[in-house]
Coordinates of N, CA and C in Angstrom, one line a residue:
V1 N -78.3 10.0 43.6 CA -79.8 10.3 44.7 C -80.9 10.4 43.7
P2 N -80.9 11.5 43.0 CA -82.1 11.6 42.0 C -82.6 10.7 41.2
R3 N -81.7 9.7 40.6 CA -82.2 8.6 39.8 C -83.0 7.6 40.7
R4 N -82.4 7.2 41.9 CA -83.1 6.3 42.9 C -84.5 6.7 43.0
S5 N -84.7 8.2 43.4 CA -86.0 8.8 43.6 C -86.8 8.6 42.6
G6 N -86.4 8.8 41.4 CA -87.4 8.6 40.0 C -87.8 7.2 39.9
R7 N -86.9 6.2 40.3 CA -87.5 4.7 40.1 C -88.5 4.5 41.1
R8 N -88.5 4.9 42.5 CA -89.4 4.8 43.5 C -90.8 5.5 42.9
K9 N -90.6 6.6 42.5 CA -92.0 7.1 42.0 C -92.5 6.3 40.8
K10 N -91.6 5.8 40.0 CA -92.6 5.1 38.9 C -93.0 3.7 39.4
S11 N -92.3 3.2 40.4 CA -93.0 1.8 41.2 C -94.2 2.4 42.1
H12 N -94.2 3.4 42.6 CA -95.2 4.0 43.3 C -96.6 3.9 42.3
K13 N -96.5 4.5 41.1 CA -97.3 4.5 40.3 C -98.2 3.3 39.9
R14 N -97.2 2.5 39.6 CA -97.4 1.1 39.3 C -98.4 0.4 40.4
R15 N -98.0 0.5 41.6 CA -98.8 0.0 42.5 C -100.0 0.5 42.7
S16 N -100.2 2.0 42.7 CA -101.4 2.5 42.7 C -102.2 2.3 41.5
H17 N -101.8 2.0 40.3 CA -102.5 1.7 39.2 C -103.1 0.1 39.3
Q18 N -102.3 -1.0 39.9 CA -102.7 -2.4 40.1 C -103.7 -2.3 41.4
L19 N -103.9 -1.4 42.4 CA -104.6 -1.5 43.4 C -106.2 -0.7 42.9
R20 N -106.2 -0.1 41.7 CA -107.5 0.3 41.2 C -108.1 -0.5 40.5
T21 N -107.7 -1.8 39.9 CA -108.3 -2.6 38.9 C -108.9 -3.4 39.5
P22 N -108.7 -4.2 40.8 CA -109.6 -5.0 41.6 C -110.6 -4.2 42.0
Q23 N -110.7 -2.8 42.6 CA -111.7 -2.0 43.2 C -112.7 -1.9 42.1
R24 N -112.4 -1.7 40.9 CA -113.5 -1.4 39.8 C -114.1 -2.8 39.7
A25 N -113.5 -4.0 39.6 CA -114.0 -5.2 39.5 C -115.1 -5.7 40.7
E26 N -114.6 -5.3 41.7 CA -115.5 -5.4 43.0 C -116.8 -4.6 42.9
N27 N -116.6 -3.5 42.4 CA -118.0 -2.6 42.2 C -119.0 -3.4 41.0
V28 N -118.2 -3.9 40.1 CA -118.9 -4.5 39.0 C -119.9 -5.6 39.6
N29 N -119.1 -6.3 40.5 CA -119.6 -7.6 40.9 C -120.8 -7.3 41.9
L30 N -120.5 -6.2 42.7 CA -121.8 -5.9 43.7 C -122.9 -5.4 42.8
T31 N -122.8 -4.6 41.8 CA -123.9 -4.4 40.9 C -124.7 -5.5 40.7
A32 N -124.1 -6.5 40.0 CA -124.7 -7.6 39.6 C -125.3 -8.4 40.6
R33 N -124.7 -8.5 41.7 CA -125.4 -9.2 42.9 C -126.8 -8.5 43.1
D34 N -126.5 -7.1 43.4 CA -127.9 -6.5 43.7 C -128.9 -6.6 42.7
M35 N -128.8 -6.6 41.5 CA -129.5 -6.8 40.3 C -130.1 -8.2 40.5
D36 N -129.5 -9.2 40.9 CA -129.9 -10.8 41.3 C -131.1 -10.7 42.4
I37 N -130.7 -9.9 43.6 CA -131.5 -9.9 44.6 C -132.6 -9.2 44.3
T38 N -132.6 -8.0 43.5 CA -134.0 -7.5 43.1 C -134.8 -8.4 42.3
R39 N -134.1 -9.3 41.4 CA -135.0 -10.2 40.5 C -135.6 -11.2 41.1
V40 N -134.9 -11.7 42.4 CA -135.3 -12.7 43.4 C -136.7 -12.1 44.2
K41 N -136.3 -11.0 44.5 CA -137.4 -10.3 45.3 C -138.8 -10.2 44.6
S42 N -138.5 -9.8 43.4 CA -139.6 -9.6 42.5 C -140.5 -10.6 42.2
I43 N -139.8 -12.0 41.7 CA -140.3 -13.3 41.7 C -141.1 -13.7 43.1
A44 N -140.5 -13.3 44.2 CA -141.0 -14.0 45.5 C -142.0 -13.1 45.8
A45 N -142.2 -11.9 45.7 CA -143.4 -11.1 45.9 C -144.5 -11.5 44.9
A46 N -144.3 -11.6 43.7 CA -145.3 -12.1 42.6 C -146.0 -13.6 43.2
L47 N -145.0 -14.3 43.7 CA -145.3 -15.7 44.0 C -146.2 -15.6 45.3
C48 N -146.0 -14.6 46.2 CA -146.6 -14.6 47.4 C -148.1 -13.9 47.0
I49 N -148.4 -13.2 46.3 CA -149.3 -12.4 46.0 C -150.3 -13.7 45.2
A50 N -149.7 -14.4 44.4 CA -150.5 -15.6 43.6 C -150.9 -16.6 44.5
L51 N -150.2 -17.1 45.6 CA -150.5 -18.1 46.6 C -151.6 -17.5 47.4
L52 N -151.7 -16.2 47.9 CA -152.4 -15.7 48.7 C -154.1 -15.6 47.9
A53 N -154.0 -15.2 46.8 CA -155.1 -15.1 45.8 C -155.7 -16.6 45.8
A54 N -154.8 -17.4 45.4 CA -155.1 -19.0 45.4 C -155.9 -19.5 46.5
C55 N -155.3 -19.4 47.8 CA -155.9 -19.8 48.9 C -157.2 -19.0 49.3
H56 N -157.5 -17.9 48.9 CA -158.4 -17.1 49.3 C -159.7 -17.3 48.3
S57 N -159.5 -17.9 47.2 CA -160.4 -17.9 46.1 C -160.7 -19.5 45.9
D58 N -160.0 -20.2 46.7 CA -160.4 -21.8 46.4 C -161.6 -22.3 47.2
T59 N -161.8 -21.5 48.7 CA -162.9 -22.0 49.3 C -164.0 -21.6 48.8
L60 N -165.0 -22.5 48.4 CA -166.5 -22.0 48.2 C -167.2 -22.1 49.2
Y61 N -167.1 -22.9 50.4 CA -168.0 -23.0 51.6 C -167.2 -23.4 52.7
H62 N -167.3 -22.8 53.8 CA -166.8 -23.5 55.0 C -167.6 -23.1 56.2
T63 N -167.9 -23.7 57.0 CA -168.8 -23.6 58.4 C -168.5 -24.8 59.4
Y64 N -168.6 -24.4 60.7 CA -168.6 -25.2 61.8 C -170.0 -25.2 62.5
L65 N -170.3 -26.4 63.1 CA -171.3 -26.6 64.1 C -171.0 -27.0 65.2
P66 N -171.3 -26.4 66.5 CA -170.9 -26.8 67.6 C -171.8 -28.0 68.3
L67 N -171.0 -28.7 69.1 CA -171.8 -29.9 69.6 C -171.9 -29.8 71.0
P68 N -172.9 -30.4 71.8 CA -173.3 -30.4 73.1 C -172.0 -30.9 74.1
S69 N -172.0 -30.3 75.1 CA -170.9 -30.7 76.1 C -170.8 -32.0 76.4
E70 N -171.9 -32.6 76.6 CA -172.3 -33.7 77.3 C -171.9 -35.0 76.2
G71 N -171.6 -34.4 74.8 CA -171.0 -35.7 73.9 C -172.0 -35.5 72.6
W72 N -171.5 -35.9 71.7 CA -172.2 -36.3 70.2 C -173.2 -37.3 70.2
Q73 N -174.4 -37.4 70.2 CA -175.3 -38.3 70.0 C -175.3 -39.0 68.7
A74 N -175.4 -40.3 68.8 CA -175.5 -41.0 67.4 C -176.6 -40.6 66.6
T75 N -177.7 -40.3 67.2 CA -178.8 -39.9 66.5 C -178.7 -38.5 66.1
D76 N -177.8 -37.6 66.5 CA -177.8 -36.2 66.1 C -177.0 -36.2 64.9
T77 N -177.7 -35.8 64.0 CA -177.2 -35.5 62.3 C -176.7 -34.2 62.3
L78 N -175.5 -33.7 61.7 CA -175.4 -32.4 61.5 C -175.7 -32.0 59.9
R79 N -176.4 -31.1 59.8 CA -177.0 -30.6 58.6 C -176.3 -29.4 57.9
F80 N -175.8 -29.4 56.7 CA -175.1 -28.1 56.2 C -175.9 -28.0 54.9
D81 N -176.4 -27.0 54.7 CA -177.3 -26.5 53.5 C -176.2 -25.8 52.6
L82 N -175.9 -26.4 51.4 CA -175.1 -25.9 50.7 C -175.8 -24.7 49.9
P83 N -174.9 -23.4 49.6 CA -175.7 -22.5 48.8 C -175.3 -22.6 47.3
E84 N -175.8 -21.8 46.6 CA -175.4 -22.0 45.1 C -174.0 -21.8 45.0
L85 N -173.4 -22.8 44.1 CA -171.8 -22.7 44.0 C -171.6 -22.7 42.6
T86 N -170.6 -22.0 42.1 CA -170.1 -22.2 40.8 C -169.1 -23.1 40.8
D87 N -169.0 -23.9 39.6 CA -168.0 -25.1 39.5 C -168.3 -26.0 40.5
A88 N -169.7 -26.3 40.8 CA -169.9 -27.2 41.9 C -169.6 -28.7 41.5
H89 N -169.7 -29.1 40.1 CA -169.4 -30.3 39.9 C -167.9 -30.7 40.1
S90 N -166.9 -29.8 40.2 CA -165.7 -30.2 40.5 C -165.2 -29.6 41.9
G91 N -166.1 -29.6 42.6 CA -165.8 -29.3 44.1 C -165.3 -30.4 44.8
H92 N -164.8 -30.3 46.0 CA -164.3 -31.2 46.8 C -164.6 -31.1 48.3
V93 N -165.2 -31.8 49.1 CA -165.6 -31.8 50.7 C -164.5 -32.3 51.5
F94 N -164.3 -31.4 52.5 CA -163.4 -31.9 53.6 C -164.2 -31.8 55.0
V95 N -164.0 -33.0 56.0 CA -164.7 -32.7 57.3 C -163.6 -32.3 58.2
D96 N -163.9 -31.1 59.0 CA -163.1 -30.7 60.0 C -163.6 -30.9 61.3
L97 N -162.5 -31.4 62.3 CA -163.1 -31.8 63.6 C -162.1 -31.1 64.6
R98 N -162.8 -30.6 65.7 CA -162.1 -30.0 66.8 C -162.4 -31.0 68.1
V99 N -161.2 -31.5 68.8 CA -161.5 -32.5 69.4 C -160.5 -32.3 70.6
S100 N -161.1 -32.6 72.0 CA -160.5 -32.2 73.0 C -160.0 -33.7 73.7
E101 N -159.1 -33.7 74.9 CA -158.6 -34.7 75.4 C -159.7 -35.5 76.0
Q102 N -161.0 -35.4 76.2 CA -162.1 -36.3 76.6 C -162.5 -37.6 75.7
I103 N -162.0 -37.3 74.4 CA -162.3 -38.3 73.6 C -161.9 -39.8 73.9
P104 N -162.9 -40.8 73.8 CA -162.0 -42.3 74.3 C -161.5 -43.1 73.6
Y105 N -161.4 -42.7 72.1 CA -161.0 -43.3 70.9 C -159.4 -42.6 70.3
R106 N -159.0 -43.7 69.8 CA -157.9 -43.3 68.8 C -158.2 -43.1 67.4
L107 N -159.2 -43.4 67.0 CA -159.8 -43.0 65.6 C -161.4 -42.9 65.4
L108 N -162.0 -42.1 64.8 CA -163.4 -41.9 64.5 C -163.5 -42.5 63.1
R109 N -165.0 -42.9 63.2 CA -165.5 -43.4 61.9 C -166.9 -42.4 61.7
L110 N -166.9 -41.8 60.8 CA -168.1 -40.7 60.6 C -168.8 -41.2 59.0
V111 N -170.0 -40.7 58.9 CA -170.7 -40.9 57.5 C -170.9 -39.4 57.2
L112 N -170.5 -39.1 55.7 CA -170.9 -38.2 55.1 C -172.0 -38.5 53.9
E113 N -172.9 -37.7 54.0 CA -174.0 -37.9 53.1 C -174.3 -36.6 52.3
Q114 N -174.3 -37.0 50.9 CA -174.6 -35.7 49.9 C -176.0 -36.0 49.5
R115 N -177.0 -35.1 49.5 CA -178.2 -35.3 49.3 C -178.8 -34.2 48.5
T116 N -179.9 -34.5 47.6 CA -180.8 -33.5 47.0 C -182.4 -34.4 47.2
D117 N -183.3 -33.8 46.4 CA -184.4 -34.4 46.6 C -184.5 -35.7 46.0
S118 N -183.6 -35.8 45.0 CA -183.6 -37.4 44.3 C -182.6 -38.2 44.4
I119 N -181.5 -37.5 45.1 CA -180.1 -38.1 45.1 C -179.7 -38.3 46.6
R120 N -179.1 -39.5 46.9 CA -178.6 -39.8 48.3 C -177.3 -40.6 48.3
L121 N -176.2 -39.8 48.3 CA -174.9 -40.5 48.2 C -174.2 -40.8 49.8
R122 N -173.3 -41.8 49.8 CA -172.9 -41.7 51.4 C -171.6 -42.1 51.2
D123 N -170.6 -41.8 51.8 CA -169.2 -41.8 52.3 C -168.8 -42.2 53.7
T124 N -168.2 -43.2 54.1 CA -167.8 -43.6 55.3 C -166.2 -43.0 55.4
L125 N -166.0 -42.1 56.4 CA -164.8 -41.7 56.6 C -164.2 -42.2 57.8
T126 N -162.8 -42.5 57.9 CA -162.0 -42.9 59.0 C -161.0 -41.6 59.4
I127 N -161.1 -41.3 60.6 CA -160.1 -40.1 61.0 C -159.3 -40.6 62.0
P128 N -158.0 -41.1 61.9 CA -157.1 -41.4 63.1 C -156.8 -40.1 63.8
L129 N -156.8 -40.5 65.1 CA -156.5 -39.3 66.0 C -155.0 -39.7 66.8
A130 N -154.8 -40.6 67.3 CA -153.9 -40.9 67.9 C -152.9 -42.2 67.4
D131 N -151.7 -42.4 67.9 CA -151.0 -43.8 67.4 C -151.2 -44.8 68.5
H132 N -150.5 -45.8 68.5 CA -150.6 -47.0 69.5 C -150.3 -46.4 70.8
Q133 N -149.3 -45.5 70.9 CA -148.7 -44.9 72.3 C -149.6 -43.8 72.8
G134 N -150.8 -43.6 72.0 CA -151.7 -42.4 72.5 C -151.1 -41.1 72.4
Q135 N -150.1 -41.0 71.4 CA -149.9 -39.6 71.1 C -150.6 -39.0 69.9
W136 N -151.1 -37.8 70.1 CA -151.9 -37.1 69.1 C -151.3 -36.9 67.8
L137 N -151.9 -37.0 66.8 CA -151.4 -37.1 65.5 C -151.7 -35.6 64.9
A138 N -152.2 -34.8 65.8 CA -152.2 -33.4 65.4 C -151.9 -32.4 66.5
K139 N -151.3 -31.4 66.1 CA -150.9 -30.5 67.1 C -151.9 -29.7 67.7
G140 N -151.8 -29.4 69.0 CA -152.8 -28.6 69.8 C -152.3 -28.9 71.3
T141 N -153.1 -28.0 72.2 CA -153.0 -27.9 73.6 C -154.3 -28.5 74.3
V142 N -155.2 -27.5 74.2 CA -156.6 -27.8 74.5 C -157.4 -28.5 73.6
L143 N -157.4 -28.2 72.2 CA -158.1 -29.0 71.2 C -157.2 -29.1 70.1
H144 N -157.5 -30.2 69.5 CA -156.8 -30.8 68.5 C -157.5 -30.7 67.2
E145 N -157.1 -30.1 66.0 CA -157.9 -29.9 64.7 C -157.7 -31.4 63.8
F146 N -158.3 -31.8 63.4 CA -158.3 -32.9 62.5 C -159.2 -32.9 61.1
E147 N -158.7 -33.3 59.7 CA -159.5 -33.3 58.7 C -159.3 -34.4 57.8
T148 N -160.5 -34.8 57.3 CA -160.5 -35.9 56.5 C -159.8 -35.8 55.3
E149 N -159.5 -36.7 54.4 CA -159.4 -36.6 53.1 C -160.5 -36.1 52.2
S150 N -160.4 -35.4 51.2 CA -161.1 -34.9 50.2 C -162.2 -35.8 49.7
V151 N -163.5 -35.5 49.5 CA -164.4 -36.5 49.0 C -165.1 -35.6 47.7
P152 N -165.3 -36.1 46.6 CA -165.6 -35.4 45.5 C -167.1 -34.9 45.7
L153 N -167.5 -33.6 45.4 CA -168.8 -33.1 45.5 C -169.4 -33.8 44.3
R154 N -170.6 -34.5 44.4 CA -171.2 -35.4 43.3 C -172.6 -35.0 42.9
L155 N -173.0 -33.8 43.5 CA -174.3 -33.1 43.3 C -174.6 -32.4 42.4
P156 N -175.6 -32.3 41.6 CA -176.0 -31.3 40.3 C -176.3 -30.1 41.3
S157 N -176.0 -28.9 40.6 CA -176.2 -27.4 41.3 C -177.5 -27.1 41.1
Q158 N -178.5 -27.7 40.2 CA -179.9 -27.4 39.9 C -180.9 -27.6 40.9
Q159 N -180.4 -28.4 42.2 CA -181.3 -28.6 43.2 C -180.5 -28.2 44.3
P160 N -181.7 -28.1 45.4 CA -181.1 -27.7 46.9 C -180.3 -29.2 47.3
R161 N -179.0 -28.4 47.9 CA -178.2 -29.6 48.3 C -177.8 -29.5 49.8
Q162 N -177.6 -30.8 50.2 CA -177.3 -30.6 51.8 C -176.2 -31.7 52.0
L163 N -175.4 -31.5 53.0 CA -174.3 -32.4 53.4 C -174.7 -32.9 54.9
L164 N -174.9 -34.1 55.1 CA -175.3 -34.6 56.4 C -174.1 -35.4 57.2
L165 N -173.7 -35.1 58.4 CA -172.6 -35.7 58.9 C -173.1 -36.5 60.2
Y166 N -172.7 -37.7 60.5 CA -173.0 -38.1 62.0 C -171.9 -39.3 62.0
H167 N -171.9 -39.8 63.3 CA -170.8 -40.7 63.8 C -171.4 -42.1 63.8
I168 N -170.6 -43.2 63.7 CA -171.1 -44.5 63.6 C -170.1 -45.2 64.9
M169 N -169.8 -44.5 65.8 CA -168.9 -45.2 66.9 C -169.7 -46.2 67.8
P170 N -169.0 -47.2 68.5 CA -170.1 -48.0 69.5 C -170.7 -47.1 70.4
R171 N -170.0 -46.0 71.1 CA -170.9 -45.1 72.2 C -171.9 -44.5 71.5
Q172 N -173.2 -44.5 72.1 CA -174.2 -43.6 71.5 C -173.9 -42.3 71.8
T173 N -173.5 -41.9 72.9 CA -173.1 -40.6 73.3 C -171.5 -40.6 73.5
M174 N -171.0 -39.8 72.4 CA -169.5 -39.9 72.3 C -168.9 -38.6 72.7
P175 N -168.0 -38.4 73.9 CA -167.7 -37.3 74.2 C -166.2 -36.9 73.7
G176 N -166.0 -35.6 73.6 CA -164.6 -35.1 73.2 C -164.5 -34.2 71.9
V177 N -165.7 -34.4 71.1 CA -165.7 -33.5 69.8 C -166.6 -32.5 70.1
T178 N -165.9 -31.2 70.1 CA -166.5 -29.9 70.4 C -167.0 -29.3 69.3
E179 N -166.6 -29.3 68.1 CA -167.2 -28.7 66.8 C -167.0 -29.9 65.6
A180 N -167.8 -29.9 64.7 CA -167.6 -30.5 63.4 C -167.9 -29.6 62.3
G181 N -167.2 -29.6 61.1 CA -167.6 -28.6 60.0 C -167.4 -29.3 58.6
V182 N -167.5 -28.6 57.7 CA -167.3 -29.0 56.4 C -166.6 -28.0 55.5
R183 N -165.8 -28.2 54.8 CA -165.3 -27.4 53.8 C -165.3 -27.7 52.4
V184 N -165.9 -27.0 51.6 CA -166.0 -27.2 50.1 C -165.0 -26.4 49.2
T185 N -164.0 -26.9 48.5 CA -162.9 -26.3 47.8 C -163.0 -26.8 46.3
K186 N -162.5 -25.7 45.7 CA -162.1 -26.0 44.0 C -161.2 -27.2 43.8
S187 N -160.2 -27.1 44.8 CA -159.1 -28.1 44.6 C -159.1 -29.1 45.8
P188 N -158.6 -30.3 45.5 CA -158.5 -31.3 46.6 C -157.4 -31.3 47.7
F189 N -156.4 -30.3 47.2 CA -155.3 -30.2 47.7 C -155.3 -29.1 48.9
L190 N -156.3 -28.2 49.3 CA -156.1 -26.9 50.0 C -156.9 -27.3 50.9
G191 N -156.9 -28.2 51.7 CA -157.5 -28.5 53.2 C -156.5 -27.6 54.2
I192 N -156.7 -28.3 55.4 CA -155.8 -27.7 56.6 C -154.4 -28.0 56.3
E193 N -153.9 -29.2 56.0 CA -152.7 -29.4 55.6 C -152.1 -28.7 54.5
G194 N -152.8 -28.5 53.4 CA -152.5 -27.7 52.3 C -152.3 -26.3 52.6
Q195 N -153.1 -25.8 53.4 CA -152.9 -24.3 53.8 C -151.8 -24.3 54.6
K196 N -151.5 -25.3 55.5 CA -150.0 -25.3 56.5 C -149.2 -25.2 55.5
N197 N -148.9 -25.9 54.4 CA -147.9 -25.9 53.4 C -147.7 -24.6 52.6
I198 N -148.9 -23.9 52.5 CA -148.6 -22.7 51.9 C -148.3 -21.5 53.0
Q199 N -148.7 -21.6 54.1 CA -148.2 -20.8 55.3 C -146.6 -20.9 55.3
N200 N -146.2 -22.3 55.2 CA -144.5 -22.4 55.4 C -143.7 -21.7 54.2
I201 N -144.5 -21.9 53.0 CA -143.8 -21.2 51.8 C -144.0 -20.0 51.9
L202 N -145.0 -19.4 52.4 CA -145.1 -17.6 52.5 C -143.9 -17.1 53.6
V203 N -143.7 -17.9 54.6 CA -142.8 -17.6 55.4 C -141.2 -17.6 54.9
I204 N -141.1 -18.6 54.0 CA -139.7 -18.6 53.2 C -139.8 -17.4 52.4
I205 N -140.8 -17.1 51.6 CA -140.9 -16.0 50.7 C -140.6 -14.7 51.8
S206 N -141.1 -14.6 52.9 CA -141.0 -13.6 53.7 C -139.5 -13.2 53.9
K207 N -138.8 -14.2 54.3 CA -137.4 -14.2 54.4 C -136.4 -13.8 53.3
I208 N -137.1 -14.2 52.1 CA -136.3 -13.9 50.9 C -136.3 -12.3 50.7
L209 N -137.9 -11.8 50.9 CA -137.9 -10.4 50.7 C -137.2 -9.6 51.8
N210 N -137.2 -10.1 52.9 CA -136.4 -9.3 54.0 C -134.9 -9.4 53.9
N211 N -134.6 -10.2 53.0 CA -133.1 -10.4 52.9 C -132.5 -11.4 53.9
N212 N -133.3 -12.0 54.5 CA -132.9 -12.9 55.6 C -132.7 -14.2 55.2
F213 N -132.7 -14.7 54.2 CA -132.8 -16.3 53.9 C -131.4 -16.6 53.7

């Protein structure tokens, strides 16, 4: 009987020894995973700061002008006086519109003029508003925001500069456009859509930082 109890003790020691080894390996793996998560969070935080700084510093000029409630007259030219801008030769202009359900067109044609005392440059812009089924191409409930593709700013900075905006639609009085504005940026990619993409990236980064991704 004593010999059998001795064998059981040795077997018990071996089992306890075998159970400790996986537990140590698990602790090592958990430590490595925590280190990886910390690195990812550090990179995500740095990227978040960089994107916010880029978005904030990229806009050089941005303003809206309200339009009459009865409609935008064809003879009503909107004028934007540009301040002195650094890096003006590499700037890009976006035209922004806020449109209501009252507009009678599926697309708009606008003219953007860049002016100084001696220079006059003109670009014709086409802005699709809805598809053939009448579905809006921009999200919104009461108002829908639209933006044109970027137009290079080609005016020298040594002279006073203006941006002029007017429509060339068949109706002399066009209802439905509540506000029109211009945005001047350093980059041609950070208009409304570009900023929405950055916001989506920031949401993903936020999930990573909160360990919910």
